[in-house]
Amino acid sequence: MGGDTHFYYTGSYTFKNGKWRGELITQQHAEAIGVNLLFGGREVTCGFTGVYSDDEAEVDGTALVGKKSVSFNAKLVLKSAL
């Protein structure tokens, strides 16, 4: 669970032996006057798979935006431990 200025996020994932997979649902909760948001106010579901280590993770996935599938790739790096 998480969120930012315009969106909130929910989802789940599983992980084992350096591999992970999951889904993420993005929903807009606030108007963005004068801004063209990436998903145009739609609820978007993303499925992903990837690999992880102690300080970074990589993910490949697909987001269903309306009737279109949008592929994405991301690298997540831990900048500071809590």
Short mmCIF file of N, CA and C in Angstrom, two decimals:
data_model
loop_
_atom_site.label_atom_id
_atom_site.label_comp_id
_atom_site.label_asym_id
_atom_site.label_seq_id
_atom_site.Cartn_x
_atom_site.Cartn_y
_atom_site.Cartn_z
N MET A 1 0.84 -1.18 0.00
CA MET A 1 0.00 0.00 0.00
C MET A 1 0.88 1.24 0.00
N GLY A 2 0.44 2.25 -0.68
CA GLY A 2 1.19 3.49 -0.71
C GLY A 2 0.43 4.53 -1.49
N GLY A 3 1.05 5.68 -1.65
CA GLY A 3 0.39 6.73 -2.40
C GLY A 3 1.26 7.94 -2.57
N ASP A 4 0.74 8.90 -3.33
CA ASP A 4 1.42 10.16 -3.55
C ASP A 4 0.37 11.25 -3.77
N THR A 5 0.75 12.35 -4.36
CA THR A 5 -0.12 13.50 -4.52
C THR A 5 -1.43 13.19 -5.25
N HIS A 6 -1.39 12.32 -6.26
CA HIS A 6 -2.57 12.07 -7.08
C HIS A 6 -3.05 10.62 -7.07
N PHE A 7 -2.23 9.69 -6.63
CA PHE A 7 -2.57 8.27 -6.75
C PHE A 7 -2.39 7.53 -5.43
N TYR A 8 -3.13 6.42 -5.31
CA TYR A 8 -2.82 5.46 -4.27
C TYR A 8 -2.62 4.09 -4.92
N TYR A 9 -1.86 3.25 -4.25
CA TYR A 9 -1.42 1.97 -4.81
C TYR A 9 -1.72 0.85 -3.83
N THR A 10 -2.22 -0.25 -4.35
CA THR A 10 -2.41 -1.46 -3.55
C THR A 10 -1.88 -2.63 -4.38
N GLY A 11 -1.61 -3.74 -3.73
CA GLY A 11 -1.15 -4.90 -4.45
C GLY A 11 -0.53 -5.91 -3.53
N SER A 12 0.08 -6.89 -4.14
CA SER A 12 0.74 -7.94 -3.37
C SER A 12 1.86 -8.54 -4.19
N TYR A 13 2.77 -9.23 -3.51
CA TYR A 13 3.86 -9.90 -4.21
C TYR A 13 4.31 -11.11 -3.39
N THR A 14 4.98 -12.01 -4.09
CA THR A 14 5.63 -13.15 -3.45
C THR A 14 7.09 -13.13 -3.85
N PHE A 15 7.94 -13.74 -3.03
CA PHE A 15 9.36 -13.76 -3.33
C PHE A 15 10.00 -15.03 -2.77
N LYS A 16 11.05 -15.48 -3.46
CA LYS A 16 11.79 -16.67 -3.02
C LYS A 16 13.05 -16.80 -3.86
N ASN A 17 14.16 -17.05 -3.19
CA ASN A 17 15.43 -17.34 -3.86
C ASN A 17 15.83 -16.27 -4.88
N GLY A 18 15.65 -15.01 -4.54
CA GLY A 18 16.09 -13.92 -5.41
C GLY A 18 15.16 -13.58 -6.55
N LYS A 19 13.97 -14.19 -6.59
CA LYS A 19 12.99 -13.88 -7.63
C LYS A 19 11.70 -13.42 -6.97
N TRP A 20 11.00 -12.47 -7.63
CA TRP A 20 9.72 -12.01 -7.09
C TRP A 20 8.73 -11.77 -8.21
N ARG A 21 7.45 -11.76 -7.85
CA ARG A 21 6.37 -11.52 -8.81
C ARG A 21 5.18 -10.96 -8.05
N GLY A 22 4.36 -10.21 -8.76
CA GLY A 22 3.20 -9.66 -8.08
C GLY A 22 2.33 -8.84 -8.98
N GLU A 23 1.41 -8.13 -8.33
CA GLU A 23 0.52 -7.23 -9.06
C GLU A 23 0.35 -5.95 -8.26
N LEU A 24 0.09 -4.87 -8.98
CA LEU A 24 -0.06 -3.55 -8.40
C LEU A 24 -1.25 -2.88 -9.06
N ILE A 25 -2.13 -2.30 -8.25
CA ILE A 25 -3.28 -1.57 -8.79
C ILE A 25 -3.10 -0.10 -8.43
N THR A 26 -3.19 0.76 -9.44
CA THR A 26 -3.02 2.20 -9.28
C THR A 26 -4.37 2.88 -9.50
N GLN A 27 -4.77 3.74 -8.54
CA GLN A 27 -6.02 4.48 -8.69
C GLN A 27 -5.78 5.95 -8.37
N GLN A 28 -6.38 6.82 -9.15
CA GLN A 28 -6.24 8.26 -8.93
C GLN A 28 -7.22 8.69 -7.84
N HIS A 29 -6.76 9.49 -6.87
CA HIS A 29 -7.62 9.97 -5.80
C HIS A 29 -7.81 11.48 -5.79
N ALA A 30 -7.06 12.22 -6.61
CA ALA A 30 -7.17 13.68 -6.62
C ALA A 30 -7.06 14.21 -8.04
N GLU A 31 -7.81 15.26 -8.32
CA GLU A 31 -7.74 15.93 -9.62
C GLU A 31 -6.36 16.55 -9.82
N ALA A 32 -5.94 16.60 -11.05
CA ALA A 32 -4.65 17.22 -11.40
C ALA A 32 -4.94 18.31 -12.42
N ILE A 33 -5.35 19.46 -11.94
CA ILE A 33 -5.74 20.57 -12.82
C ILE A 33 -4.55 21.07 -13.63
N GLY A 34 -4.71 21.08 -14.96
CA GLY A 34 -3.66 21.56 -15.84
C GLY A 34 -2.53 20.58 -16.08
N VAL A 35 -2.68 19.33 -15.59
CA VAL A 35 -1.63 18.32 -15.74
C VAL A 35 -2.21 17.12 -16.48
N ASN A 36 -1.46 16.59 -17.43
CA ASN A 36 -1.85 15.40 -18.17
C ASN A 36 -1.20 14.19 -17.50
N LEU A 37 -1.96 13.47 -16.69
CA LEU A 37 -1.41 12.33 -15.95
C LEU A 37 -1.25 11.11 -16.86
N LEU A 38 -0.28 10.30 -16.53
CA LEU A 38 0.09 9.16 -17.36
C LEU A 38 -1.08 8.24 -17.68
N PHE A 39 -1.91 7.90 -16.71
CA PHE A 39 -2.98 6.93 -16.94
C PHE A 39 -4.34 7.57 -17.16
N GLY A 40 -4.40 8.89 -17.23
CA GLY A 40 -5.63 9.60 -17.56
C GLY A 40 -6.80 9.31 -16.64
N GLY A 41 -6.56 9.13 -15.35
CA GLY A 41 -7.62 8.89 -14.38
C GLY A 41 -8.15 7.48 -14.34
N ARG A 42 -7.58 6.58 -15.10
CA ARG A 42 -8.05 5.19 -15.11
C ARG A 42 -7.45 4.40 -13.96
N GLU A 43 -8.19 3.38 -13.52
CA GLU A 43 -7.61 2.37 -12.63
C GLU A 43 -6.74 1.49 -13.51
N VAL A 44 -5.51 1.25 -13.09
CA VAL A 44 -4.57 0.49 -13.90
C VAL A 44 -4.03 -0.68 -13.08
N THR A 45 -4.07 -1.88 -13.67
CA THR A 45 -3.53 -3.07 -13.03
C THR A 45 -2.24 -3.45 -13.72
N CYS A 46 -1.19 -3.69 -12.93
CA CYS A 46 0.12 -4.07 -13.46
C CYS A 46 0.51 -5.44 -12.89
N GLY A 47 1.01 -6.30 -13.74
CA GLY A 47 1.60 -7.56 -13.31
C GLY A 47 3.09 -7.49 -13.57
N PHE A 48 3.90 -8.08 -12.67
CA PHE A 48 5.35 -7.98 -12.84
C PHE A 48 6.07 -9.21 -12.31
N THR A 49 7.28 -9.41 -12.84
CA THR A 49 8.22 -10.43 -12.35
C THR A 49 9.60 -9.78 -12.33
N GLY A 50 10.50 -10.34 -11.53
CA GLY A 50 11.84 -9.78 -11.51
C GLY A 50 12.76 -10.51 -10.56
N VAL A 51 13.88 -9.88 -10.30
CA VAL A 51 14.90 -10.43 -9.40
C VAL A 51 15.22 -9.37 -8.34
N TYR A 52 15.76 -9.84 -7.19
CA TYR A 52 16.11 -8.91 -6.13
C TYR A 52 17.35 -9.39 -5.38
N SER A 53 17.98 -8.44 -4.68
CA SER A 53 19.09 -8.72 -3.77
C SER A 53 18.86 -7.86 -2.53
N ASP A 54 19.83 -7.79 -1.63
CA ASP A 54 19.65 -7.01 -0.41
C ASP A 54 19.46 -5.51 -0.66
N ASP A 55 20.05 -4.98 -1.73
CA ASP A 55 20.00 -3.53 -1.91
C ASP A 55 19.43 -3.05 -3.23
N GLU A 56 18.92 -3.96 -4.07
CA GLU A 56 18.27 -3.52 -5.30
C GLU A 56 17.36 -4.61 -5.85
N ALA A 57 16.49 -4.19 -6.76
CA ALA A 57 15.57 -5.11 -7.42
C ALA A 57 15.35 -4.62 -8.85
N GLU A 58 15.08 -5.56 -9.73
CA GLU A 58 14.71 -5.23 -11.11
C GLU A 58 13.38 -5.89 -11.40
N VAL A 59 12.59 -5.23 -12.23
CA VAL A 59 11.26 -5.73 -12.53
C VAL A 59 10.91 -5.47 -13.99
N ASP A 60 10.24 -6.43 -14.60
CA ASP A 60 9.64 -6.30 -15.93
C ASP A 60 8.15 -6.56 -15.75
N GLY A 61 7.33 -5.78 -16.40
CA GLY A 61 5.90 -5.97 -16.21
C GLY A 61 5.07 -5.43 -17.35
N THR A 62 3.77 -5.60 -17.18
CA THR A 62 2.80 -5.10 -18.15
C THR A 62 1.67 -4.43 -17.40
N ALA A 63 1.32 -3.23 -17.83
CA ALA A 63 0.20 -2.49 -17.26
C ALA A 63 -0.95 -2.53 -18.27
N LEU A 64 -2.15 -2.81 -17.79
CA LEU A 64 -3.34 -2.78 -18.63
C LEU A 64 -3.99 -1.42 -18.44
N VAL A 65 -3.88 -0.56 -19.48
CA VAL A 65 -4.40 0.80 -19.45
C VAL A 65 -5.56 0.86 -20.42
N GLY A 66 -6.78 0.82 -19.90
CA GLY A 66 -7.94 0.72 -20.78
C GLY A 66 -7.87 -0.61 -21.52
N LYS A 67 -7.82 -0.55 -22.85
CA LYS A 67 -7.71 -1.77 -23.66
C LYS A 67 -6.30 -2.00 -24.18
N LYS A 68 -5.35 -1.16 -23.74
CA LYS A 68 -3.97 -1.27 -24.21
C LYS A 68 -3.07 -1.87 -23.14
N SER A 69 -2.13 -2.70 -23.58
CA SER A 69 -1.10 -3.24 -22.70
C SER A 69 0.17 -2.42 -22.88
N VAL A 70 0.75 -1.95 -21.77
CA VAL A 70 1.95 -1.14 -21.80
C VAL A 70 3.04 -1.86 -21.02
N SER A 71 4.13 -2.21 -21.70
CA SER A 71 5.25 -2.89 -21.04
C SER A 71 6.11 -1.88 -20.29
N PHE A 72 6.70 -2.31 -19.18
CA PHE A 72 7.60 -1.44 -18.44
C PHE A 72 8.72 -2.24 -17.80
N ASN A 73 9.80 -1.54 -17.49
CA ASN A 73 10.96 -2.11 -16.82
C ASN A 73 11.41 -1.09 -15.79
N ALA A 74 11.81 -1.55 -14.62
CA ALA A 74 12.27 -0.63 -13.58
C ALA A 74 13.40 -1.26 -12.79
N LYS A 75 14.30 -0.42 -12.32
CA LYS A 75 15.35 -0.84 -11.40
C LYS A 75 15.18 -0.03 -10.12
N LEU A 76 15.03 -0.71 -9.00
CA LEU A 76 14.82 -0.08 -7.70
C LEU A 76 16.09 -0.24 -6.88
N VAL A 77 16.59 0.86 -6.34
CA VAL A 77 17.84 0.84 -5.57
C VAL A 77 17.59 1.39 -4.18
N LEU A 78 18.00 0.65 -3.15
CA LEU A 78 17.87 1.10 -1.77
C LEU A 78 18.93 2.17 -1.51
N LYS A 79 18.49 3.38 -1.21
CA LYS A 79 19.40 4.50 -0.97
C LYS A 79 19.83 4.57 0.48
N SER A 80 18.94 4.15 1.40
CA SER A 80 19.25 4.22 2.82
C SER A 80 18.36 3.24 3.57
N ALA A 81 18.94 2.51 4.49
CA ALA A 81 18.16 1.58 5.31
C ALA A 81 17.35 2.37 6.33
N LEU A 82 16.20 1.83 6.72
CA LEU A 82 15.35 2.51 7.72
C LEU A 82 15.98 2.48 9.09
#
